[in-house]
mmCIF file of N, CA, C and O in Angstrom:
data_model
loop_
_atom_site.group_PDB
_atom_site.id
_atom_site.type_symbol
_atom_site.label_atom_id
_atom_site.label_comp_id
_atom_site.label_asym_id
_atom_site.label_seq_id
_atom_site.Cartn_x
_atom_site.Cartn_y
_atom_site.Cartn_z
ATOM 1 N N UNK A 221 -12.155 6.553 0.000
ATOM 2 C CA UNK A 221 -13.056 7.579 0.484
ATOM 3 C C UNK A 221 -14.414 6.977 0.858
ATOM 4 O O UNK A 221 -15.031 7.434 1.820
ATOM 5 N N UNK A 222 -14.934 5.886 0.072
ATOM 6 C CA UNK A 222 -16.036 5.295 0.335
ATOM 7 C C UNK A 222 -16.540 4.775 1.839
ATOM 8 O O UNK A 222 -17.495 5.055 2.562
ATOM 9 N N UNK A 223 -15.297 3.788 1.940
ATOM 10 C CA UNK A 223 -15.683 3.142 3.326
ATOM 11 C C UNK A 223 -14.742 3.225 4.334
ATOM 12 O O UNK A 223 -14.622 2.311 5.150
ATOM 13 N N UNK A 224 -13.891 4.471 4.375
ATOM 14 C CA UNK A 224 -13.704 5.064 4.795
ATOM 15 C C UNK A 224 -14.071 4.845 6.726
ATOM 16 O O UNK A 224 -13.430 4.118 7.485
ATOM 17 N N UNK A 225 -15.039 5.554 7.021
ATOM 18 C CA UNK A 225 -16.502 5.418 8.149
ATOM 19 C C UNK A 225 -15.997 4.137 8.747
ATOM 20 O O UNK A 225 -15.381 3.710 9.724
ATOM 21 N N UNK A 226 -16.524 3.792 7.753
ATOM 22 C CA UNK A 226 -17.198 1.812 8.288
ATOM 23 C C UNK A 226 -16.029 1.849 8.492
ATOM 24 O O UNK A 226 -15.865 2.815 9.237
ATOM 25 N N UNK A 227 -14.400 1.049 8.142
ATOM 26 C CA UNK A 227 -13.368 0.654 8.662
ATOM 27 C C UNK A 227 -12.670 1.111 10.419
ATOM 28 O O UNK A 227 -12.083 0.298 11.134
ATOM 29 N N UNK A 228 -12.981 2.812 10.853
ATOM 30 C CA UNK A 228 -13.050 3.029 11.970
ATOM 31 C C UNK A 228 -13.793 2.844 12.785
ATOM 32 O O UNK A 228 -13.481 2.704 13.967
ATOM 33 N N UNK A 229 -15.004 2.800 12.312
ATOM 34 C CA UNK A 229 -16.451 3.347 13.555
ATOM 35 C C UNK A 229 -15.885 2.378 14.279
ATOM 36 O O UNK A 229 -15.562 3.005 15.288
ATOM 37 N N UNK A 230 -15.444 0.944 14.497
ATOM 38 C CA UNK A 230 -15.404 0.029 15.607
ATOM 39 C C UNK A 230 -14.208 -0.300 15.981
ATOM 40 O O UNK A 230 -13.530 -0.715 15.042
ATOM 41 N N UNK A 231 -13.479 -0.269 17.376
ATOM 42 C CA UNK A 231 -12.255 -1.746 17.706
ATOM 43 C C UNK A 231 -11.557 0.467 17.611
ATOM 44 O O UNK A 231 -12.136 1.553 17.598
ATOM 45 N N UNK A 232 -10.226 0.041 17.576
ATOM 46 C CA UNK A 232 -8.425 0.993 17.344
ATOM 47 C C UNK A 232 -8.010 0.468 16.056
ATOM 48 O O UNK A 232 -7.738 -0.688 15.732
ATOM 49 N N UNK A 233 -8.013 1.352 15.508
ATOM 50 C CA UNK A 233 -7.349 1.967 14.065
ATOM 51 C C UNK A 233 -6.376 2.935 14.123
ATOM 52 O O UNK A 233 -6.570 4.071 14.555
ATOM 53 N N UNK A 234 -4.949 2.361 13.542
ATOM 54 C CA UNK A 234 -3.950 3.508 13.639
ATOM 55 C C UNK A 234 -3.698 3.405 11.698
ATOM 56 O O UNK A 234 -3.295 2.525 10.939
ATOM 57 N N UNK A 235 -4.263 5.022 11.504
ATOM 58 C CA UNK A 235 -4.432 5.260 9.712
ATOM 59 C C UNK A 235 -3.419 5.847 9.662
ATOM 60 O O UNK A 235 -3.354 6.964 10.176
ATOM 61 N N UNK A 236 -1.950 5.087 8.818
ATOM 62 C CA UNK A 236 -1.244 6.305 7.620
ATOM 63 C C UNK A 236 -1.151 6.892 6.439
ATOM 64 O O UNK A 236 -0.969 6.444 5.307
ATOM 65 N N UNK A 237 -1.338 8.217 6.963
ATOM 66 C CA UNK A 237 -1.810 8.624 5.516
ATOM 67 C C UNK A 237 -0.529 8.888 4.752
ATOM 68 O O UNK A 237 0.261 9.575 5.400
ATOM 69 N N UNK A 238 -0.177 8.584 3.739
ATOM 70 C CA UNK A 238 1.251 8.874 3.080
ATOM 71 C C UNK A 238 0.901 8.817 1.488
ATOM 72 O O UNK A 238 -0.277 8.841 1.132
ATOM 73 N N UNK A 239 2.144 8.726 0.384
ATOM 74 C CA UNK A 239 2.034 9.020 -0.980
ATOM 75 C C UNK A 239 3.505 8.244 -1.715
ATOM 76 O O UNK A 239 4.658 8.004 -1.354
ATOM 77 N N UNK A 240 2.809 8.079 -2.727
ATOM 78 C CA UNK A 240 4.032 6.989 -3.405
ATOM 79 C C UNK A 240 5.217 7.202 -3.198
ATOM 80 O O UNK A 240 6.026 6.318 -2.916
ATOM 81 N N UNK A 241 5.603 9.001 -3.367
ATOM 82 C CA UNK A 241 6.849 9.537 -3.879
ATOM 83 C C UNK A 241 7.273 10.078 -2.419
ATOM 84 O O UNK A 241 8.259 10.792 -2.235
ATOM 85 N N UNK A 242 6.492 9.689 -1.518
ATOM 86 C CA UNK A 242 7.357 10.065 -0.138
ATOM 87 C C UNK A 242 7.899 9.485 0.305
ATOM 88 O O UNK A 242 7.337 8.556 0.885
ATOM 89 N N UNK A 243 9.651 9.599 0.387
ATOM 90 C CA UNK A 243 10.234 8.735 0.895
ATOM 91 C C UNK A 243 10.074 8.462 2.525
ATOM 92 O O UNK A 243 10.132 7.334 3.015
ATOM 93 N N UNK A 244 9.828 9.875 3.405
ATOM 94 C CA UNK A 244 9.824 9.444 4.787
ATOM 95 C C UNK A 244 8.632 8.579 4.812
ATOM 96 O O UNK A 244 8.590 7.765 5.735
ATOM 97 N N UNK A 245 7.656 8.599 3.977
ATOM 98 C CA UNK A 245 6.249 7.499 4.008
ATOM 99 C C UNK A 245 6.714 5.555 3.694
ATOM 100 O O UNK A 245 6.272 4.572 4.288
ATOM 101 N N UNK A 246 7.466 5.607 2.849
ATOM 102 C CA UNK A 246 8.317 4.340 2.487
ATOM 103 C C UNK A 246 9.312 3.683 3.890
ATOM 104 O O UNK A 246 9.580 2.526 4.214
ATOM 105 N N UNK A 247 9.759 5.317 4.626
ATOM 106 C CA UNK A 247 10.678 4.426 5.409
ATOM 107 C C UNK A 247 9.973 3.939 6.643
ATOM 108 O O UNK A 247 10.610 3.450 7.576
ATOM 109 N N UNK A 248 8.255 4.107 6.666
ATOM 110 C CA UNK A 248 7.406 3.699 7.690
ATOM 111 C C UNK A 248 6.790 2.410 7.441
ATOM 112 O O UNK A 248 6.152 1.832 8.321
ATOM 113 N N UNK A 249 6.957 1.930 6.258
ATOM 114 C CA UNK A 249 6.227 0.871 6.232
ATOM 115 C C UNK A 249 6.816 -0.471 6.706
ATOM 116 O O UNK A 249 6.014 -1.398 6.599
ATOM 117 N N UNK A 250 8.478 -0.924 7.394
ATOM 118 C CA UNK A 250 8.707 -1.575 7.919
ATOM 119 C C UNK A 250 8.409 -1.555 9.706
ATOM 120 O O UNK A 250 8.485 -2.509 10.480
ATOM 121 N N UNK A 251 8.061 -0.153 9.999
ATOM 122 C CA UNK A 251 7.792 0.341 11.076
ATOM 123 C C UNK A 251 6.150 -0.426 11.277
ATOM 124 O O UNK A 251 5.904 -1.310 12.098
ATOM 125 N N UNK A 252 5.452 0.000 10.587
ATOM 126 C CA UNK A 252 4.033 0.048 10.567
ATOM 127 C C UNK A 252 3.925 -1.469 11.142
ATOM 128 O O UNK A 252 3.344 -1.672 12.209
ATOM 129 N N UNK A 253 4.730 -2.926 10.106
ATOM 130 C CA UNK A 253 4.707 -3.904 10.080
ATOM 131 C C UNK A 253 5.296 -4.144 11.809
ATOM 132 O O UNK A 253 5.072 -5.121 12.524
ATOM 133 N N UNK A 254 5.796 -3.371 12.019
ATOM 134 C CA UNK A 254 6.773 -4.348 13.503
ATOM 135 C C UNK A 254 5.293 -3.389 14.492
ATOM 136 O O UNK A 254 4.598 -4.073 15.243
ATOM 137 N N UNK A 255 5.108 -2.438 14.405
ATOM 138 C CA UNK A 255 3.632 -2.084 15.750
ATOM 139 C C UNK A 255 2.659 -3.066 15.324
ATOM 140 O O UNK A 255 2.320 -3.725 16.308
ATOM 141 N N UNK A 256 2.145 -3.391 14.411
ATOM 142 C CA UNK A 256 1.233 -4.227 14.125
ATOM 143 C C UNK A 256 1.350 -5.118 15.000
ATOM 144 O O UNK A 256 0.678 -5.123 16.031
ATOM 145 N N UNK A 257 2.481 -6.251 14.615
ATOM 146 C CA UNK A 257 3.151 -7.192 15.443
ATOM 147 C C UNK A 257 3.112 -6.965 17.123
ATOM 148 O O UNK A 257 2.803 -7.684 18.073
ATOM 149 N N UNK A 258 3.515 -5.804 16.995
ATOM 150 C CA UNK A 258 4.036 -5.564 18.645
ATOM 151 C C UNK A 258 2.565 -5.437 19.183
ATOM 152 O O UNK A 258 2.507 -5.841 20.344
ATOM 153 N N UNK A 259 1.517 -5.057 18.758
ATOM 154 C CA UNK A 259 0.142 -5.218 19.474
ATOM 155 C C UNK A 259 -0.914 -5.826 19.392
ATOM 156 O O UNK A 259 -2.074 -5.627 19.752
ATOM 157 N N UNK A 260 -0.159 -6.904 18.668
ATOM 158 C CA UNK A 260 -1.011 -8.312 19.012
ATOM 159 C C UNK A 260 -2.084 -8.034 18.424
ATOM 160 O O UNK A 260 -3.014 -8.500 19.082
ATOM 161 N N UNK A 261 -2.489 -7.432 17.380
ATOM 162 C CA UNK A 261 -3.757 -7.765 17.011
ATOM 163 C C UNK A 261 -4.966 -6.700 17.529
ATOM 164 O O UNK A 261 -6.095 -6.565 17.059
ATOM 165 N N UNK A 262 -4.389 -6.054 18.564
ATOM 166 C CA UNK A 262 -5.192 -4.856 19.675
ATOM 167 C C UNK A 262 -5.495 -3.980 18.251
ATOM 168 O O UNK A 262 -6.654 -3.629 18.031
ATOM 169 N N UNK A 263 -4.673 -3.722 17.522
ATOM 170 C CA UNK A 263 -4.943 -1.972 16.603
ATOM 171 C C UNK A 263 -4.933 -2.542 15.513
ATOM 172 O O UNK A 263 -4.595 -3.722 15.421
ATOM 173 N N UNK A 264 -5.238 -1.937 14.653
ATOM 174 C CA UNK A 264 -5.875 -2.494 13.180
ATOM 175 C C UNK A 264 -5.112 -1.625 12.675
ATOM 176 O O UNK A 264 -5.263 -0.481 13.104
ATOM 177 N N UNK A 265 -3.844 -1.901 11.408
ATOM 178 C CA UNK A 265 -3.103 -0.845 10.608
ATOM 179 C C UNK A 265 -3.612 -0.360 9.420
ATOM 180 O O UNK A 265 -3.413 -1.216 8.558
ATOM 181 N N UNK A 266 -4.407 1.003 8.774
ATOM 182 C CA UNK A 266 -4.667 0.722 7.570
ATOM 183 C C UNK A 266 -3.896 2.104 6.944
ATOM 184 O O UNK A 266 -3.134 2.937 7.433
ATOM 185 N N UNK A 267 -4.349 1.955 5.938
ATOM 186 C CA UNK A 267 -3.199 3.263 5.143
ATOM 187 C C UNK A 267 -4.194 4.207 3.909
ATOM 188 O O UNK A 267 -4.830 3.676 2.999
ATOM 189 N N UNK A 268 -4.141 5.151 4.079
ATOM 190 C CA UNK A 268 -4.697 5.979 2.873
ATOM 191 C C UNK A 268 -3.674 6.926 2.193
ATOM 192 O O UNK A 268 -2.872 7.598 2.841
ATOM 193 N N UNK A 269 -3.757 6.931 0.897
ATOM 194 C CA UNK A 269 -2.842 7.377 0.075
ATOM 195 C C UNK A 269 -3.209 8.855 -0.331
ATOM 196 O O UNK A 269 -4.170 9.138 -1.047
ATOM 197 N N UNK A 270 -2.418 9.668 0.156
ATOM 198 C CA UNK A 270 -3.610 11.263 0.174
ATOM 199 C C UNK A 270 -3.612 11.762 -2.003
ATOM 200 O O UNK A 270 -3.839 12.903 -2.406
ATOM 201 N N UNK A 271 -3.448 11.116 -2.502
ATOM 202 C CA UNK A 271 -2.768 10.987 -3.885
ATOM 203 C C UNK A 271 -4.763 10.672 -4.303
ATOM 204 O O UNK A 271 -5.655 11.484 -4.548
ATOM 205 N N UNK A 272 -4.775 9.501 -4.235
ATOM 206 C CA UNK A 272 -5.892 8.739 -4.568
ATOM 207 C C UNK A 272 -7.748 9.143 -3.216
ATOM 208 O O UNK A 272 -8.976 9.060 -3.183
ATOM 209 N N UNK A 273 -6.610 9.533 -2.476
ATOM 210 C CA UNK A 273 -8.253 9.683 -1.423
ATOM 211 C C UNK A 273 -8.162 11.259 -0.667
ATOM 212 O O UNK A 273 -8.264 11.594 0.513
ATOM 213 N N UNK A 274 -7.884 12.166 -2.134
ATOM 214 C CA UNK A 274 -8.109 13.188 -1.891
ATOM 215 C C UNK A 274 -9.207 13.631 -0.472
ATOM 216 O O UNK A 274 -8.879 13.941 0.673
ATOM 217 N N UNK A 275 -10.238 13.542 -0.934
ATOM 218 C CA UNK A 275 -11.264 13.579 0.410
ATOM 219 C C UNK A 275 -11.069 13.777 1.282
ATOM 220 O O UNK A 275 -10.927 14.757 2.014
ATOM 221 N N UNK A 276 -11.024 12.321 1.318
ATOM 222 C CA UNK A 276 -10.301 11.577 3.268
ATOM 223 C C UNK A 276 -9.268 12.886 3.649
ATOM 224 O O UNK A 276 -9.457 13.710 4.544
ATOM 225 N N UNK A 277 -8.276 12.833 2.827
ATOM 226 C CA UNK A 277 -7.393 13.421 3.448
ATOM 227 C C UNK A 277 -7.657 15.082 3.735
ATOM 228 O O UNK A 277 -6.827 15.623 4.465
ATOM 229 N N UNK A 278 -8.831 15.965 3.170
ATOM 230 C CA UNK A 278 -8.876 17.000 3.084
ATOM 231 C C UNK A 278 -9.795 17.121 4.234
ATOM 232 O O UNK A 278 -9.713 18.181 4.856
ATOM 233 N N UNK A 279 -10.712 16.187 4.669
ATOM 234 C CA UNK A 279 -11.764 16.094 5.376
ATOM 235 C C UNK A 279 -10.451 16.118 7.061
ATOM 236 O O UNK A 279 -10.823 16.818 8.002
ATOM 237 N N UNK A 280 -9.335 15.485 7.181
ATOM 238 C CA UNK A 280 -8.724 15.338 8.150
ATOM 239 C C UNK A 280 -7.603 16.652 8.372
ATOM 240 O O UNK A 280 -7.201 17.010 9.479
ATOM 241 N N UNK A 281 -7.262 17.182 7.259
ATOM 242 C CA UNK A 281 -6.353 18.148 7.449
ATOM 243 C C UNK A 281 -5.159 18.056 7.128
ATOM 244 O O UNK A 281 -4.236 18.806 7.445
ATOM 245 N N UNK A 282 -5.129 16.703 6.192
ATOM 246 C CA UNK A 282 -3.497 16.740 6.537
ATOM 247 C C UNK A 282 -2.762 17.612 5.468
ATOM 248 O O UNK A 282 -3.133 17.897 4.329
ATOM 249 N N UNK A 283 -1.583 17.970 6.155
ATOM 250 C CA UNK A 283 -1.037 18.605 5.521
ATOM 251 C C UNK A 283 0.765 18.019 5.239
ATOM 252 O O UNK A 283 1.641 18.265 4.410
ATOM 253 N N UNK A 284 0.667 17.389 6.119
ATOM 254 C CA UNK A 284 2.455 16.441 6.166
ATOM 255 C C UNK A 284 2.205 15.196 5.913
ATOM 256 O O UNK A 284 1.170 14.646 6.289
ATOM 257 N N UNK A 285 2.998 14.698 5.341
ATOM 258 C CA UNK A 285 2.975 13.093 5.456
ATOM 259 C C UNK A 285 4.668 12.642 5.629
ATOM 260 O O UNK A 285 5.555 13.157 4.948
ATOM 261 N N UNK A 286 4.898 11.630 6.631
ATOM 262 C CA UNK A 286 3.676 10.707 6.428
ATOM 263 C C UNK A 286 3.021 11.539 8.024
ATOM 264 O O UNK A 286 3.872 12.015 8.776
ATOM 265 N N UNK A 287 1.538 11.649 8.414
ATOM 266 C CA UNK A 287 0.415 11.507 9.320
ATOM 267 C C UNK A 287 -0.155 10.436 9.876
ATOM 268 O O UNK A 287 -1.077 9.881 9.278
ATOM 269 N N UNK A 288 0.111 10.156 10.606
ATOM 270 C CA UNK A 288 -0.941 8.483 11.528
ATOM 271 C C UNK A 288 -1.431 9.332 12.546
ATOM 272 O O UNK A 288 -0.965 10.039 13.440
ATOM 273 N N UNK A 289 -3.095 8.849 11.866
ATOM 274 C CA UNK A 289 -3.918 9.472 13.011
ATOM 275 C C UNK A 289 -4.520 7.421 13.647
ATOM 276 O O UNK A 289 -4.723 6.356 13.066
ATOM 277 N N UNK A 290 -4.567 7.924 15.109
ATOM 278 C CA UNK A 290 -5.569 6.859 15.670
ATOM 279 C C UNK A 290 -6.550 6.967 16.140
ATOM 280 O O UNK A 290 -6.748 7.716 17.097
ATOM 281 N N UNK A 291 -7.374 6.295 15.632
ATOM 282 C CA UNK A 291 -9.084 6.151 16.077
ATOM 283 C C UNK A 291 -9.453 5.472 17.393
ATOM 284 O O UNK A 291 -8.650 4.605 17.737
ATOM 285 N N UNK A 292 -10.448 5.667 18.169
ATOM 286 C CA UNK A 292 -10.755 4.778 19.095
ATOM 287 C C UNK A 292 -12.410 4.758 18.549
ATOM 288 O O UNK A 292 -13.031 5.780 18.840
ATOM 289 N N UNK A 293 -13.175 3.698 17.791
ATOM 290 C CA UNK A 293 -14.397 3.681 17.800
ATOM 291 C C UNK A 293 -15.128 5.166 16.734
ATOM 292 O O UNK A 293 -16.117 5.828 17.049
ATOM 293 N N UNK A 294 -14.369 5.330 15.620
ATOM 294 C CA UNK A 294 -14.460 6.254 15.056
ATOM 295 C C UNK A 294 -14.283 7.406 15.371
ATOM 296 O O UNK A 294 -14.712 8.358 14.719
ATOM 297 N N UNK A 295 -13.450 7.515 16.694
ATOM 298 C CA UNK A 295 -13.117 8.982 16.830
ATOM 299 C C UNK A 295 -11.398 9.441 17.214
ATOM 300 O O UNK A 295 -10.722 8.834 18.045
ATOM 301 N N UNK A 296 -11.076 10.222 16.684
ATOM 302 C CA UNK A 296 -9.991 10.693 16.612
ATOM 303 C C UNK A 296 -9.460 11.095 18.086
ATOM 304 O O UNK A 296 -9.807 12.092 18.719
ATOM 305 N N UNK A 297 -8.313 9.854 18.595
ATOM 306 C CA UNK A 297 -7.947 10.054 19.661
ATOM 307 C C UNK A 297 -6.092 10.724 19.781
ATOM 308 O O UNK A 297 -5.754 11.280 20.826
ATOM 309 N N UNK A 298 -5.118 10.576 18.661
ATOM 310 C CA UNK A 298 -4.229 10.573 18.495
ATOM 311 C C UNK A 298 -3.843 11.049 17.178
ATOM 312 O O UNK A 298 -4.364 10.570 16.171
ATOM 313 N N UNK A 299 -2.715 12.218 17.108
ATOM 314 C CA UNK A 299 -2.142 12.441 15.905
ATOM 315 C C UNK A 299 -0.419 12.449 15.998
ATOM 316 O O UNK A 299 0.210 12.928 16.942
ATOM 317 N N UNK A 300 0.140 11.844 14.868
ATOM 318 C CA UNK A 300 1.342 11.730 15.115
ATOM 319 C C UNK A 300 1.884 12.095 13.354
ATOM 320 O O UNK A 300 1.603 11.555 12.284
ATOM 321 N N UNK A 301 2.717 13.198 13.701
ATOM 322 C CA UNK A 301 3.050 13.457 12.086
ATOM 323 C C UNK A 301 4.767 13.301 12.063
ATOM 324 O O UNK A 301 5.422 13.670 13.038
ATOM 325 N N UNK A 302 5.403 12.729 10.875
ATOM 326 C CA UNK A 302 6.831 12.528 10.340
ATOM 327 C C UNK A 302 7.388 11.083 11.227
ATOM 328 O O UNK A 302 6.729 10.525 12.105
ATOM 329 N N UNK A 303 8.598 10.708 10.804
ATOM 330 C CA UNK A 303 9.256 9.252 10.763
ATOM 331 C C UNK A 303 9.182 9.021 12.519
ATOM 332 O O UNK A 303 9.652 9.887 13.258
ATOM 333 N N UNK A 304 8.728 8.128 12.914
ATOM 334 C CA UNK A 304 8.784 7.528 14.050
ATOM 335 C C UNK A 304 9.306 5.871 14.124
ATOM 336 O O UNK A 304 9.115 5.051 13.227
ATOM 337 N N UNK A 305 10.004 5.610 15.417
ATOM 338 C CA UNK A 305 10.543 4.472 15.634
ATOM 339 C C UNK A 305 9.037 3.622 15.810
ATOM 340 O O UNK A 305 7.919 4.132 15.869
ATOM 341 N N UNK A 306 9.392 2.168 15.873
ATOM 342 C CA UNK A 306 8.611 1.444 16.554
ATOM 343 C C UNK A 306 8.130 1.421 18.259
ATOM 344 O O UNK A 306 7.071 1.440 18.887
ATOM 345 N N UNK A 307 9.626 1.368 18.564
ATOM 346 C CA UNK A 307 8.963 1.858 20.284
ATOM 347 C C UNK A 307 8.494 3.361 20.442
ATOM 348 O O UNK A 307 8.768 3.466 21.638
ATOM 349 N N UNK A 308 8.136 4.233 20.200
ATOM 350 C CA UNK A 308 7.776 4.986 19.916
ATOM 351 C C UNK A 308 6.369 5.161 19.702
ATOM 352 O O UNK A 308 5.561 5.831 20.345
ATOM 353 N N UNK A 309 6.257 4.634 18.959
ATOM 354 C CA UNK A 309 4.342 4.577 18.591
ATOM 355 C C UNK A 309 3.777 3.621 19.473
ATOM 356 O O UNK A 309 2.626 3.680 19.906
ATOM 357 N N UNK A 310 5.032 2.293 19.859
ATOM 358 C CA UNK A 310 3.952 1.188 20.907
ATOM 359 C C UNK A 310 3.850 2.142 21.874
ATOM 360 O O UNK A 310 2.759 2.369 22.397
ATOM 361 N N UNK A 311 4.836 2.731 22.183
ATOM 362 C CA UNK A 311 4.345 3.617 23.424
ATOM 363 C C UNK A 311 3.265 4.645 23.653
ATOM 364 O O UNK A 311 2.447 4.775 24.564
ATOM 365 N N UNK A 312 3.508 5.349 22.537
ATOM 366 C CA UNK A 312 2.551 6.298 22.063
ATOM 367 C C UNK A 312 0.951 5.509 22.433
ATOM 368 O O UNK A 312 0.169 5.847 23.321
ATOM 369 N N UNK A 313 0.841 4.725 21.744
ATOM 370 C CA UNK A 313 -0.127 3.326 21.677
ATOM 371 C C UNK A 313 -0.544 3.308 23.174
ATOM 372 O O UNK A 313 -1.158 4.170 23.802
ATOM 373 N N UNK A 314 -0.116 2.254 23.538
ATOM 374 C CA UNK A 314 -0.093 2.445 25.506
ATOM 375 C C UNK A 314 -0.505 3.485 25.648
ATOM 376 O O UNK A 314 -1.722 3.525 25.829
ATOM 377 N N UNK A 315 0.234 4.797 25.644
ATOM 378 C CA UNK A 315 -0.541 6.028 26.418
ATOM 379 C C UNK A 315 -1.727 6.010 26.160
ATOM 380 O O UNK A 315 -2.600 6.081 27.024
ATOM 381 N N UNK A 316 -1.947 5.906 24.869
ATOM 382 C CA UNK A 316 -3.598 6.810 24.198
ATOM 383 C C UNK A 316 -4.601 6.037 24.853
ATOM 384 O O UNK A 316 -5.602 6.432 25.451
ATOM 385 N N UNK A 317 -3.963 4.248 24.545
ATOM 386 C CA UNK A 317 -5.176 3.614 24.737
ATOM 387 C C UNK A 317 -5.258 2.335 26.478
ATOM 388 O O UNK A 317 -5.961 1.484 27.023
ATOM 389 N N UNK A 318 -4.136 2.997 26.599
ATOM 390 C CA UNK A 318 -3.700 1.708 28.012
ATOM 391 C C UNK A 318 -3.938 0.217 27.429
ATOM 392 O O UNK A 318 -4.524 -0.595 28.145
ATOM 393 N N UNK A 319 -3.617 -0.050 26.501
ATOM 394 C CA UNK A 319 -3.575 -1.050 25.683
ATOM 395 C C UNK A 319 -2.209 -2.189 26.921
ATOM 396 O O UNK A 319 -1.829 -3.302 26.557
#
């Protein structure tokens, strides 16, 4: 919840928000690892646990997980809620940002 801010305000941030005991949140994290990969370094992956960063997550709305919202420069350009492929989000990706 702290630094929060600071980690978006600059560059593409794609945040998932998910929780220990969610399994569709577990079956994203090999996903998460292959977009990372697939964009070279362009988007920054980080993760908030709506468990532990109550806040964050109340301040955004979420209400499903898993939720990946993406930032462009601290602002909310993209929301994508439940299990997605990898090509899928690179694409997603591309659209939002012509990456």
């Amino acid at each position: 919840d702290q630094n929060f801010q600071n980690r978006i305000k600059a560059g593409t941030v794609l945040v998932d928000f998910w929780a220990s005991w969610c399994m569709p949140c577990k079956m994203m994290v090999p996903v998460l690892n292959e977009v990372a990969e697939a964009t070279n370094g362009k988007v920054v992956i980080g993760k908030v646990n709506v468990d532990e960063q109550k806040a964050t997550a109340a301040r955004f709305g979420i209400r499903s997980i898993p939720t990946m919202i993406l930032f462009r420069n601290g602002r909310e350009v993209k929301r994508i809620v439940g299990v997605k492929t990898t090509d899928y989000l690179v694409k997603e990706l591309d659209r939002s940002l012509s990456l």
